[in-house]
Structures are given as structure tokens and as C-alpha cells.
Tab-separated table of C-alpha atoms and ligand atoms in Angstrom:
chain	number	residue	atom	x	y	z
A	4	MET	CA	9.819	-11.898	32.086
A	5	VAL	CA	6.159	-11.985	31.186
A	6	LEU	CA	4.461	-9.230	29.314
A	7	SER	CA	1.630	-8.233	31.576
A	8	ASN	CA	-1.868	-7.861	30.174
A	9	ARG	CA	-2.567	-5.089	32.650
A	10	HIS	CA	0.064	-2.853	31.145
A	11	TYR	CA	-1.126	-3.236	27.630
A	12	THR	CA	-4.727	-2.697	28.656
A	13	ARG	CA	-3.852	0.659	30.075
A	14	TYR	CA	-2.254	2.031	27.002
A	15	LEU	CA	-4.551	0.479	24.481
A	16	ILE	CA	-7.622	2.154	25.922
A	17	ALA	CA	-6.200	5.656	25.719
A	18	PRO	CA	-8.815	8.116	24.442
A	19	ILE	CA	-8.888	8.497	20.696
A	20	THR	CA	-8.782	11.907	19.083
A	21	LEU	CA	-9.801	12.188	15.487
A	22	SER	CA	-7.020	12.907	13.099
A	23	LEU	CA	-6.706	16.341	11.606
A	24	MET	CA	-4.498	15.106	8.824
A	25	LEU	CA	-5.335	13.181	5.722
A	26	SER	CA	-5.344	9.493	6.372
A	27	ALA	CA	-3.424	7.669	3.707
A	28	CYS	CA	-4.710	4.450	5.197
A	29	SER	CA	-8.101	4.980	3.641
A	30	THR	CA	-8.604	3.201	0.334
A	31	ALA	CA	-12.093	4.574	-0.135
A	32	SER	CA	-10.932	7.779	-1.708
A	33	LYS	CA	-7.613	8.951	-2.976
A	34	THR	CA	-7.914	12.328	-1.385
A	35	SER	CA	-10.479	11.752	1.280
A	36	ALA	CA	-10.405	13.305	4.697
A	37	PRO	CA	-9.674	10.963	7.574
A	38	ASP	CA	-11.990	8.100	8.155
A	39	ASN	CA	-13.967	9.382	11.089
A	40	THR	CA	-15.001	5.892	12.056
A	41	ALA	CA	-11.819	5.532	14.055
A	42	LYS	CA	-13.001	4.076	17.284
A	43	SER	CA	-11.925	4.107	20.858
A	44	ASP	CA	-11.233	0.496	21.555
A	45	THR	CA	-12.067	-0.520	25.044
A	46	ASP	CA	-11.892	-4.235	24.313
A	47	ASP	CA	-9.043	-5.336	26.504
A	48	THR	CA	-9.525	-9.056	25.886
A	49	ARG	CA	-7.291	-8.884	22.868
A	50	ILE	CA	-4.213	-8.697	25.038
A	51	ASP	CA	-5.133	-11.452	27.366
A	52	ASN	CA	-2.482	-13.909	26.384
A	53	THR	CA	1.156	-13.607	25.657
A	54	HIS	CA	3.498	-16.251	24.453
A	55	SER	CA	5.962	-15.825	27.221
A	56	GLU	CA	5.159	-19.034	29.031
A	57	ASP	CA	8.408	-20.468	27.755
A	58	GLY	CA	10.240	-17.825	29.750
A	59	ILE	CA	12.107	-16.508	26.719
A	60	ASP	CA	11.394	-12.974	25.591
A	61	LYS	CA	11.399	-13.192	21.862
A	62	ILE	CA	10.923	-10.312	19.445
A	63	GLY	CA	9.809	-11.015	15.888
A	64	ILE	CA	11.035	-8.354	13.478
A	65	SER	CA	9.698	-8.181	9.942
A	66	MET	CA	11.396	-5.645	7.664
A	67	PRO	CA	10.187	-4.906	4.124
A	68	THR	CA	13.314	-5.345	2.050
A	69	GLN	CA	17.070	-5.601	2.002
A	70	TYR	CA	17.298	-3.974	-1.426
A	71	LEU	CA	17.216	-0.473	0.026
A	72	GLU	CA	20.089	0.510	2.261
A	73	ARG	CA	18.047	1.864	5.107
A	74	TRP	CA	16.046	-1.279	5.936
A	75	THR	CA	19.160	-3.397	6.330
A	76	ARG	CA	20.443	-0.840	8.773
A	77	ASP	CA	17.081	-0.803	10.565
A	78	GLY	CA	17.093	-4.589	10.894
A	79	ASN	CA	20.650	-4.626	12.212
A	80	ASN	CA	20.053	-1.753	14.633
A	81	LEU	CA	16.888	-3.300	16.045
A	82	LYS	CA	18.416	-6.754	16.393
A	83	ALA	CA	21.563	-5.478	18.103
A	84	SER	CA	19.649	-3.199	20.500
A	85	PHE	CA	17.111	-5.843	21.495
A	86	GLU	CA	19.856	-8.412	21.983
A	87	ALA	CA	21.851	-5.985	24.097
A	88	LEU	CA	18.891	-5.923	26.491
A	89	GLY	CA	18.743	-9.710	26.607
A	90	TYR	CA	15.907	-10.361	24.177
A	91	GLU	CA	16.017	-13.094	21.596
A	92	VAL	CA	15.379	-11.837	18.067
A	93	ASP	CA	13.947	-13.413	14.929
A	94	LEU	CA	14.673	-10.969	12.084
A	95	ARG	CA	13.170	-11.544	8.633
A	96	TYR	CA	13.168	-9.546	5.411
A	97	ALA	CA	10.309	-9.774	2.946
A	98	GLY	CA	12.065	-8.903	-0.321
A	99	ASN	CA	9.344	-6.272	-0.828
A	100	LEU	CA	6.836	-9.098	-1.305
A	101	ILE	CA	3.547	-8.842	0.533
A	102	ASP	CA	2.933	-12.592	0.734
A	103	THR	CA	6.456	-13.306	1.927
A	104	GLN	CA	5.966	-10.825	4.739
A	105	ILE	CA	2.582	-12.224	5.718
A	106	ASP	CA	3.877	-15.820	5.702
A	107	ALA	CA	6.866	-14.833	7.826
A	108	ILE	CA	4.648	-13.089	10.386
A	109	TYR	CA	2.351	-16.144	10.621
A	110	GLU	CA	5.422	-18.289	11.189
A	111	MET	CA	6.765	-16.020	13.899
A	112	ILE	CA	3.382	-16.052	15.644
A	113	ASP	CA	3.376	-19.845	15.524
A	114	ASP	CA	6.941	-19.841	16.836
A	115	GLY	CA	5.722	-17.969	19.910
A	116	VAL	CA	7.270	-14.522	19.616
A	117	ASP	CA	6.160	-12.180	22.400
A	118	VAL	CA	6.129	-8.914	20.467
A	119	LEU	CA	6.140	-8.133	16.747
A	120	VAL	CA	7.906	-5.153	15.222
A	121	ILE	CA	6.783	-4.705	11.623
A	122	GLY	CA	7.958	-2.408	8.835
A	123	ALA	CA	5.104	-3.122	6.438
A	124	VAL	CA	5.604	-3.777	2.737
A	125	ASP	CA	1.957	-2.848	2.193
A	126	GLY	CA	0.295	-1.212	5.160
A	127	LEU	CA	-3.125	-2.197	3.899
A	128	SER	CA	-2.625	-5.929	3.536
A	129	LEU	CA	-1.850	-7.080	7.062
A	130	GLY	CA	-5.404	-7.157	8.467
A	131	LYS	CA	-5.733	-10.953	8.758
A	132	VAL	CA	-2.311	-11.580	10.219
A	133	MET	CA	-2.856	-8.744	12.699
A	134	GLU	CA	-5.999	-10.550	13.863
A	135	LYS	CA	-3.970	-13.696	14.328
A	136	ALA	CA	-1.395	-11.778	16.378
A	137	HIS	CA	-4.178	-10.328	18.475
A	138	GLU	CA	-5.728	-13.761	19.077
A	139	ALA	CA	-2.314	-14.959	20.193
A	140	GLY	CA	-1.987	-11.955	22.519
A	141	ILE	CA	0.996	-10.523	20.693
A	142	PRO	CA	1.330	-6.739	20.685
A	143	VAL	CA	2.467	-5.218	17.401
A	144	VAL	CA	4.593	-2.113	16.994
A	145	ALA	CA	4.413	-0.583	13.507
A	146	TYR	CA	7.946	0.431	12.594
A	147	ASP	CA	8.450	3.474	10.365
A	148	ARG	CA	5.367	2.646	8.234
A	149	LEU	CA	1.876	2.623	9.677
A	150	ILE	CA	-0.180	-0.587	9.546
A	151	CYS	CA	-3.598	0.373	8.255
A	152	ASN	CA	-7.159	-0.805	8.810
A	153	SER	CA	-6.438	-2.774	11.948
A	154	GLU	CA	-7.396	-2.024	15.517
A	155	TYR	CA	-4.586	-4.238	16.709
A	156	VAL	CA	-1.661	-1.891	16.218
A	157	SER	CA	-0.312	-1.109	19.678
A	158	ALA	CA	2.023	1.744	18.755
A	159	TYR	CA	3.790	3.399	15.858
A	160	VAL	CA	7.423	4.559	15.878
A	161	SER	CA	8.533	6.766	13.029
A	162	PHE	CA	9.780	10.179	12.027
A	163	ASP	CA	7.526	13.148	11.498
A	164	ASN	CA	6.725	12.092	7.951
A	165	TYR	CA	4.808	15.234	7.091
A	166	GLN	CA	7.799	17.308	8.170
A	167	VAL	CA	10.082	15.275	5.860
A	168	GLY	CA	7.981	16.473	2.934
A	169	ARG	CA	7.920	20.031	4.248
A	170	LEU	CA	11.726	20.098	4.410
A	171	GLN	CA	11.882	18.994	0.777
A	172	GLY	CA	9.282	21.562	-0.315
A	173	GLU	CA	10.936	24.356	1.642
A	174	TYR	CA	14.293	23.541	0.112
A	175	ILE	CA	12.855	23.867	-3.397
A	176	ARG	CA	11.044	27.082	-2.431
A	177	ASP	CA	14.241	28.639	-1.111
A	178	ALA	CA	16.560	27.314	-3.836
A	179	LEU	CA	14.342	28.810	-6.532
A	180	GLU	CA	13.782	31.924	-4.396
A	181	LEU	CA	10.063	31.676	-4.994
A	182	ASP	CA	9.347	34.378	-2.465
A	183	LYS	CA	11.361	36.963	-4.393
A	184	VAL	CA	9.167	38.940	-6.732
A	185	THR	CA	11.035	38.574	-10.009
A	186	GLY	CA	8.210	37.707	-12.400
A	187	LYS	CA	10.077	34.522	-13.233
A	188	ILE	CA	8.160	31.277	-13.714
A	189	TYR	CA	9.777	27.951	-12.830
A	190	ASN	CA	8.961	24.438	-14.006
A	191	ILE	CA	8.679	21.632	-11.516
A	192	GLU	CA	7.803	17.917	-11.650
A	193	PHE	CA	6.957	15.449	-8.894
A	194	THR	CA	7.951	11.891	-7.962
A	195	ALA	CA	6.303	10.393	-4.912
A	196	GLY	CA	6.761	7.049	-3.170
A	197	ASP	CA	4.800	3.835	-3.193
A	198	SER	CA	1.077	4.455	-2.777
A	199	VAL	CA	0.694	1.411	-0.499
A	200	ASP	CA	3.229	2.893	1.914
A	201	ASN	CA	1.312	5.138	4.274
A	202	ASN	CA	4.351	7.385	4.648
A	203	ALA	CA	4.429	8.255	0.974
A	204	ARG	CA	1.350	10.417	1.101
A	205	PHE	CA	2.521	12.182	4.254
A	206	PHE	CA	5.791	13.091	2.510
A	207	PHE	CA	3.951	14.231	-0.578
A	208	ASN	CA	1.377	16.269	1.338
A	209	GLY	CA	4.086	17.968	3.380
A	210	ALA	CA	5.914	19.076	0.246
A	211	MET	CA	2.735	20.000	-1.607
A	212	ASP	CA	1.503	22.153	1.258
A	213	VAL	CA	4.644	24.258	0.841
A	214	LEU	CA	4.646	24.338	-2.966
A	215	LYS	CA	0.972	24.515	-3.874
A	216	PRO	CA	0.562	28.231	-3.111
A	217	TYR	CA	3.265	28.950	-5.716
A	218	ILE	CA	1.568	26.661	-8.237
A	219	ASP	CA	-1.723	28.451	-7.549
A	220	LYS	CA	-0.013	31.841	-8.009
A	221	GLY	CA	1.588	30.696	-11.249
A	222	THR	CA	5.162	31.127	-10.024
A	223	LEU	CA	5.574	27.359	-10.340
A	224	LYS	CA	4.303	25.445	-13.341
A	225	VAL	CA	3.962	21.680	-13.768
A	226	PRO	CA	4.268	21.263	-17.561
A	227	SER	CA	3.347	17.543	-17.454
A	228	GLY	CA	0.234	18.344	-15.448
A	229	GLN	CA	1.141	15.332	-13.275
A	230	ARG	CA	0.656	16.526	-9.748
A	231	ASP	CA	-1.738	14.272	-7.914
A	232	PHE	CA	-0.310	11.694	-5.556
A	233	TYR	CA	-1.400	8.573	-7.416
A	234	THR	CA	-0.198	9.805	-10.790
A	235	VAL	CA	3.279	10.618	-9.510
A	236	SER	CA	3.626	7.688	-7.101
A	237	THR	CA	6.325	5.044	-7.676
A	238	SER	CA	5.563	1.379	-7.104
A	239	GLN	CA	7.976	-0.141	-4.554
A	240	TRP	CA	9.925	3.116	-4.510
A	241	SER	CA	11.768	1.625	-7.467
A	242	THR	CA	14.715	3.481	-9.003
A	243	GLU	CA	13.983	1.915	-12.363
A	244	THR	CA	10.288	2.809	-12.350
A	245	ALA	CA	11.095	6.418	-11.445
A	246	ASN	CA	13.769	6.441	-14.151
A	247	VAL	CA	11.492	5.139	-16.902
A	248	ARG	CA	8.690	7.514	-15.957
A	249	PHE	CA	11.100	10.437	-16.070
A	250	GLN	CA	12.605	9.453	-19.394
A	251	ILE	CA	9.120	9.539	-20.871
A	252	LEU	CA	8.255	12.758	-19.091
A	253	ILE	CA	11.400	14.529	-20.288
A	254	GLY	CA	10.860	13.237	-23.829
A	255	SER	CA	7.260	14.449	-23.816
A	256	TYR	CA	7.539	17.819	-22.095
A	257	TYR	CA	11.158	18.946	-22.121
A	258	SER	CA	12.454	18.004	-25.550
A	259	GLY	CA	12.288	21.582	-26.877
A	260	ASP	CA	13.820	24.550	-25.114
A	261	ARG	CA	11.636	24.297	-22.020
A	262	LYS	CA	13.711	24.244	-18.849
A	263	LEU	CA	13.156	21.869	-15.971
A	264	ASP	CA	13.994	23.735	-12.767
A	265	ALA	CA	13.147	21.347	-9.954
A	266	VAL	CA	12.000	17.827	-9.207
A	267	LEU	CA	10.493	16.852	-5.898
A	268	CYS	CA	11.666	13.312	-5.168
A	269	SER	CA	10.318	11.809	-1.982
A	270	ASN	CA	13.333	9.591	-1.287
A	271	ASP	CA	16.806	8.607	-2.417
A	272	SER	CA	15.971	5.527	-4.499
A	273	THR	CA	13.498	7.443	-6.667
A	274	SER	CA	15.836	10.435	-6.753
A	275	ILE	CA	18.587	8.348	-8.361
A	276	GLY	CA	16.172	7.210	-11.077
A	277	VAL	CA	15.198	10.804	-11.798
A	278	GLN	CA	18.786	12.086	-11.720
A	279	ASP	CA	19.912	9.453	-14.210
A	280	ALA	CA	16.993	10.171	-16.534
A	281	ILE	CA	17.940	13.854	-16.460
A	282	ARG	CA	21.601	13.048	-17.132
A	283	ASP	CA	20.712	10.825	-20.104
A	284	ASN	CA	17.781	12.688	-21.626
A	285	TYR	CA	17.630	16.336	-20.619
A	286	ASN	CA	19.463	18.928	-22.674
A	287	GLY	CA	18.408	22.134	-20.923
A	288	GLY	CA	21.927	22.808	-19.654
A	289	ASN	CA	20.824	24.073	-16.231
A	290	ASP	CA	21.240	22.495	-12.810
A	291	VAL	CA	17.960	20.971	-11.695
A	292	VAL	CA	17.054	21.223	-8.008
A	293	ILE	CA	16.436	17.643	-6.855
A	294	THR	CA	15.462	16.398	-3.403
A	295	GLY	CA	15.857	13.060	-1.612
A	296	GLN	CA	15.494	11.314	1.716
A	297	ASP	CA	17.513	8.727	3.678
A	298	CYS	CA	21.112	9.865	3.107
A	299	ASP	CA	22.036	6.644	1.339
A	300	VAL	CA	25.771	6.530	0.674
A	301	GLU	CA	25.384	6.863	-3.095
A	302	ASN	CA	23.109	9.878	-2.656
A	303	LEU	CA	25.595	11.574	-0.348
A	304	ARG	CA	28.161	11.144	-3.113
A	305	ARG	CA	25.715	12.790	-5.488
A	306	LEU	CA	25.138	15.636	-3.023
A	307	MET	CA	28.874	16.258	-3.080
A	308	ASP	CA	29.106	16.311	-6.871
A	309	GLY	CA	25.921	18.361	-7.263
A	310	ARG	CA	23.674	15.828	-8.963
A	311	GLN	CA	21.350	15.910	-5.957
A	312	SER	CA	20.613	19.178	-4.158
A	313	MET	CA	19.401	18.094	-0.749
A	314	ASP	CA	18.611	15.069	1.322
A	315	VAL	CA	16.646	14.423	4.491
A	316	TYR	CA	18.395	12.571	7.264
A	317	LYS	CA	16.497	10.309	9.602
A	318	ASN	CA	18.740	8.871	12.281
A	319	LEU	CA	17.827	5.201	12.131
A	320	ALA	CA	19.699	4.436	15.324
A	321	TYR	CA	17.299	6.774	17.133
A	322	GLU	CA	14.305	5.097	15.514
A	323	ALA	CA	15.461	1.638	16.528
A	324	GLY	CA	16.468	2.956	19.957
A	325	VAL	CA	13.015	4.405	20.646
A	326	THR	CA	11.354	1.193	19.436
A	327	VAL	CA	13.467	-0.939	21.735
A	328	MET	CA	13.009	1.394	24.710
A	329	LEU	CA	9.269	1.455	24.099
A	330	VAL	CA	8.915	-2.319	23.954
A	331	ASP	CA	11.151	-2.734	26.968
A	332	SER	CA	9.289	-0.047	28.954
A	333	LEU	CA	5.977	-1.714	28.235
A	334	TYR	CA	7.420	-4.999	29.369
A	335	HIS	CA	8.201	-3.289	32.624
A	336	GLY	CA	4.668	-2.011	33.083
A	337	LYS	CA	5.062	1.585	31.925
A	338	GLU	CA	2.305	3.488	30.145
A	339	MET	CA	2.686	5.203	26.811
A	340	SER	CA	2.866	8.956	27.259
A	341	GLN	CA	5.127	11.932	26.698
A	342	SER	CA	6.449	11.446	30.214
A	343	LEU	CA	7.529	7.937	29.320
A	344	ILE	CA	9.677	9.486	26.593
A	345	ASP	CA	10.961	12.083	29.058
A	346	SER	CA	11.960	9.283	31.433
A	347	TRP	CA	14.271	7.848	28.767
A	348	ASN	CA	16.432	11.011	28.983
A	349	LEU	CA	17.072	11.091	25.268
A	350	ASP	CA	19.429	13.695	23.910
A	351	TYR	CA	17.187	14.100	20.875
A	352	GLU	CA	13.568	15.084	20.258
A	353	CYS	CA	10.824	12.482	20.331
A	354	VAL	CA	7.164	13.475	20.451
A	355	TYR	CA	4.198	11.419	21.594
A	356	ASP	CA	1.406	12.054	19.081
A	357	THR	CA	-2.080	10.676	19.609
A	358	GLN	CA	-3.745	12.568	16.769
A	359	SER	CA	-2.021	12.292	13.439
A	360	TYR	CA	-1.989	8.595	12.596
A	361	ASP	CA	-5.531	7.456	12.004
A	362	ASN	CA	-5.178	4.027	10.422
A	363	GLY	CA	-8.819	3.773	9.403
A	364	LYS	CA	-9.780	1.834	12.527
A	365	ILE	CA	-8.009	3.580	15.381
A	366	VAL	CA	-5.731	6.530	15.865
A	367	VAL	CA	-2.468	4.774	16.564
A	368	PRO	CA	-0.345	6.327	19.333
A	369	ALA	CA	2.815	7.474	17.619
A	370	PHE	CA	6.372	8.181	18.765
A	371	LEU	CA	7.801	10.633	16.268
A	372	LEU	CA	11.388	11.706	15.690
A	373	GLU	CA	12.720	14.767	13.935
A	374	PRO	CA	14.069	14.660	10.377
A	375	VAL	CA	16.957	16.963	9.423
A	376	GLU	CA	17.754	18.761	6.171
A	377	ILE	CA	21.136	17.797	4.689
A	378	THR	CA	23.029	19.609	1.937
A	379	SER	CA	26.609	19.463	0.742
A	380	ASP	CA	27.286	22.372	3.112
A	381	ASN	CA	26.208	20.693	6.352
A	382	MET	CA	26.624	16.986	5.610
A	383	VAL	CA	29.981	16.525	7.306
A	384	GLN	CA	29.035	18.690	10.244
A	385	GLU	CA	25.719	16.887	10.831
A	386	LEU	CA	26.403	13.312	9.804
A	387	VAL	CA	30.034	12.954	10.873
A	388	ASP	CA	30.630	15.499	13.644
A	389	ASN	CA	27.192	15.758	15.187
A	390	TYR	CA	25.578	12.326	14.808
A	391	GLY	CA	28.741	10.306	14.225
A	392	THR	CA	26.764	7.892	12.076
A	393	TYR	CA	29.021	8.384	9.006
A	394	VAL	CA	32.770	8.599	8.579
A	395	ILE	CA	34.843	10.252	5.875
A	396	SER	CA	36.559	7.570	3.825
A	397	GLU	CA	39.921	7.893	2.063
A	398	ASP	CA	38.403	9.109	-1.190
A	399	GLY	CA	36.563	11.847	0.715
A	400	SER	CA	33.118	10.262	0.411
A	401	LEU	CA	30.960	9.516	3.424
A	402	GLN	CA	30.423	5.923	4.514
A	403	VAL	CA	28.228	4.559	7.232
A	404	ALA	CA	30.166	4.298	10.506
A	405	GLU	CA	30.616	0.739	11.748
B	514	BGC	C1	10.634	5.260	4.504
B	514	BGC	C2	11.704	5.954	3.716
B	514	BGC	C3	12.168	5.069	2.578
B	514	BGC	C4	11.013	4.514	1.785
B	514	BGC	C5	11.458	3.481	0.775
B	514	BGC	C6	9.529	4.833	3.558
B	514	BGC	O1	8.503	4.217	4.261
B	514	BGC	O2	10.134	6.101	5.510
B	514	BGC	O3	12.766	6.263	4.579
B	514	BGC	O4	12.960	5.809	1.697
B	514	BGC	O5	10.069	3.911	2.631
B	514	BGC	O6	12.016	2.390	1.393
């Protein structure tokens, strides 16, 4: 099966609409509006060649790391789903190292993969290797994390990252009852993700858009004053980095009788670091509202025992499923559109978005799935009964279903 140039030409020259959202892909300014230089690319030569002359349809998958639970699941899901459709798969993990990822992608290009699916370690560092993929006629699907500053990203499959942050912000708003007029002032602190991960700013902006009005009103205070994305970001989403930062923060701002009421944590790995710093260093005696994302098994345990207040679930099987269906549809000459999604007859929401993901060079057509709020109250109902992606183990904790 040969990937036809014609098909890719059609979807790559879709009209470009300027993004209305902040583009995290821009390095020029930390808070700048989208780079309006995003261009409509009508150069169809870049998809002239594919590597399918050998007759084998090979997918190169590059995932960022195996250290975090989710990416191992992503790799396994993608591999199994592609293989079920008869594709050959080369799956590599980068150990969170930019150079390892780049080297692996070069190797896969040289090996003649037909399509690349990439979960970027650093969305800003893949420019050169993307050019090489383009020269070799290999389409690239950005998986979960956007690839920035390259016109050669064919499509992006992810969740509605802004909505993930909104769910976290709304949870904090409701848990602290910020809309009730009580005259009470609450203290909050922030922990965001890795600043080189395009998603991290979307999560942060989503949460901030919910919480900022309360900060402006004075209902919420940030005693550390640390509330801009770069200051609160966490390199490599590291548990340890988040933990150390929070130990210092608690020591500096919460050593007296000041109460810490809530911490926005953009994901589960950083949330664990914050929770442990609170356990070891905070003496306020109150429960702190703490968010997360990914529903890692350890975090679900912590939801049950109250150390974490909420989580955001992103069904990774859906994400891999949409990626595989997209690649396979394009192989079969379909165009990217909302009706393509409709033709898959999914029993879950997936939206075709041609506006939100400006990568600094083009607005990348995105296929976005819906994140879901999880608490100790709905975790069994959603994760076990509804999605069936977790099972209840003998000790009552949730484990990932085989
Ligand atoms: C993903 C999150 C994940 C984080 C750290 C983000 O790009 O969307 O699900 O928690 O990376 O791996």
C-alpha cells in the first residue's frame, strides 16, 4: 500500500485560520500573542516521495519517555493498534532526552518508515529532523504534544489541553466555594509543567483563566507571588523538581500560621512532588485542595486516601485509536475534516480544530478529544464501569486493565 501524494496534498493545503489562543510555540515572548506569521502552505512538493517502495507500511513511533506511566501506555496502545491493522511498527522511547529523540527519528527516516508519529520531548527542537522527514516525503503526526516552528507537521492528535486546565481551575473554584460571598480569603500556589512542552502552557492558561478573576478580586491570594508560567513551570515534569520547589516555598511562605488552601498542579507527576512536600513540611493542619492529570495508578490511590483532590482523565486508548484511524484513513485517500471523524463512528467526542494550534509556522490541523474530571466519588463509575480501562484490585485500589 503506497501513501499517495495526492491525498496528502489535499489536506496540507487546507486554508489557515489564525489562532485565537496564545501560542506556546513562540519563543520570542513568554506571554506573546500568537505568531501571526503562520502561513498557508501551498507547497505540495514536500510530500512528493514516500518510502513505501519496499511495499511494507512501516510506522515510526517516537515517544518521549518511559519514566511516566502514560507514555508507556501510549507506546503500547499505538503499537498494538497499528499492528492490528497490518502495519509494521518501530517504537522508540527517548528517555526524556532531546538528542536521543532526534537521533532515533533520523534513524527511522533512514530505515524507510512511511509515517512518523512523534510525542515530542521538546516541541521546539525538532525543526531540522522535520525538514529531513519532509525531504524524504514522510508525513509526521504530532502525538499529544505539538511540534513547534515547523511547517512540516501534517496533523496533531491530542486532548483539548486548554479544557484540561479549565477542569482543574473549576475544581479549585468549586472546592473553595469562591463564588460564595463569605469575605474569606484563600491562599493558592501554582505548579505548571515543562515549559518546552507546548501543552503545559495550554493547561496553565486554562486554569488561570478560571482562577485569575478571583485573584484580581482578592478572594484568592498567592503568598509566594509566583504566578507566571515560567516561574512555576517544572523541568521535565519532574516529581523531584516540583517537590524541592515546594519544600522551599512552604519553608519561605507557610512556616508561620498562614494556611495553604489549594495548589494547582498541572499533572500527576508534579502533584506527587507537591503532595509529599506538604506532608513533610506543612504544619497548617488543613486539607489542601490539590489537582492532577493522567490518572496514574499511584495518584488514584492518593485520590482514595484524600492526599489528592481531583484528577483529569484522558483516555489514552482513544488518543491512540484516533491517531491510528487518522493515519490509516489518509493512507486510503481520505481528507482531514470533521466528516472524516464522523465516518469513524466513534462512541466518544473528537473535534476537528483548525484554529487553536498555531505552531509558529502553520496552524496545525488538530484532532481533539475530551478530558474528564475524576474525583474519589466518580472514579470507579468512570474508569471501571464506563471506560473499562481500570479494574478494582484485591486491595480495593484501581489498576490499569490488561
Ligand atoms: C501530557 C500529560 C503528561 C505530561 C508529562 C503532557 O504533554 O499531555 O498527559 O502528564 O506531558 O508527561
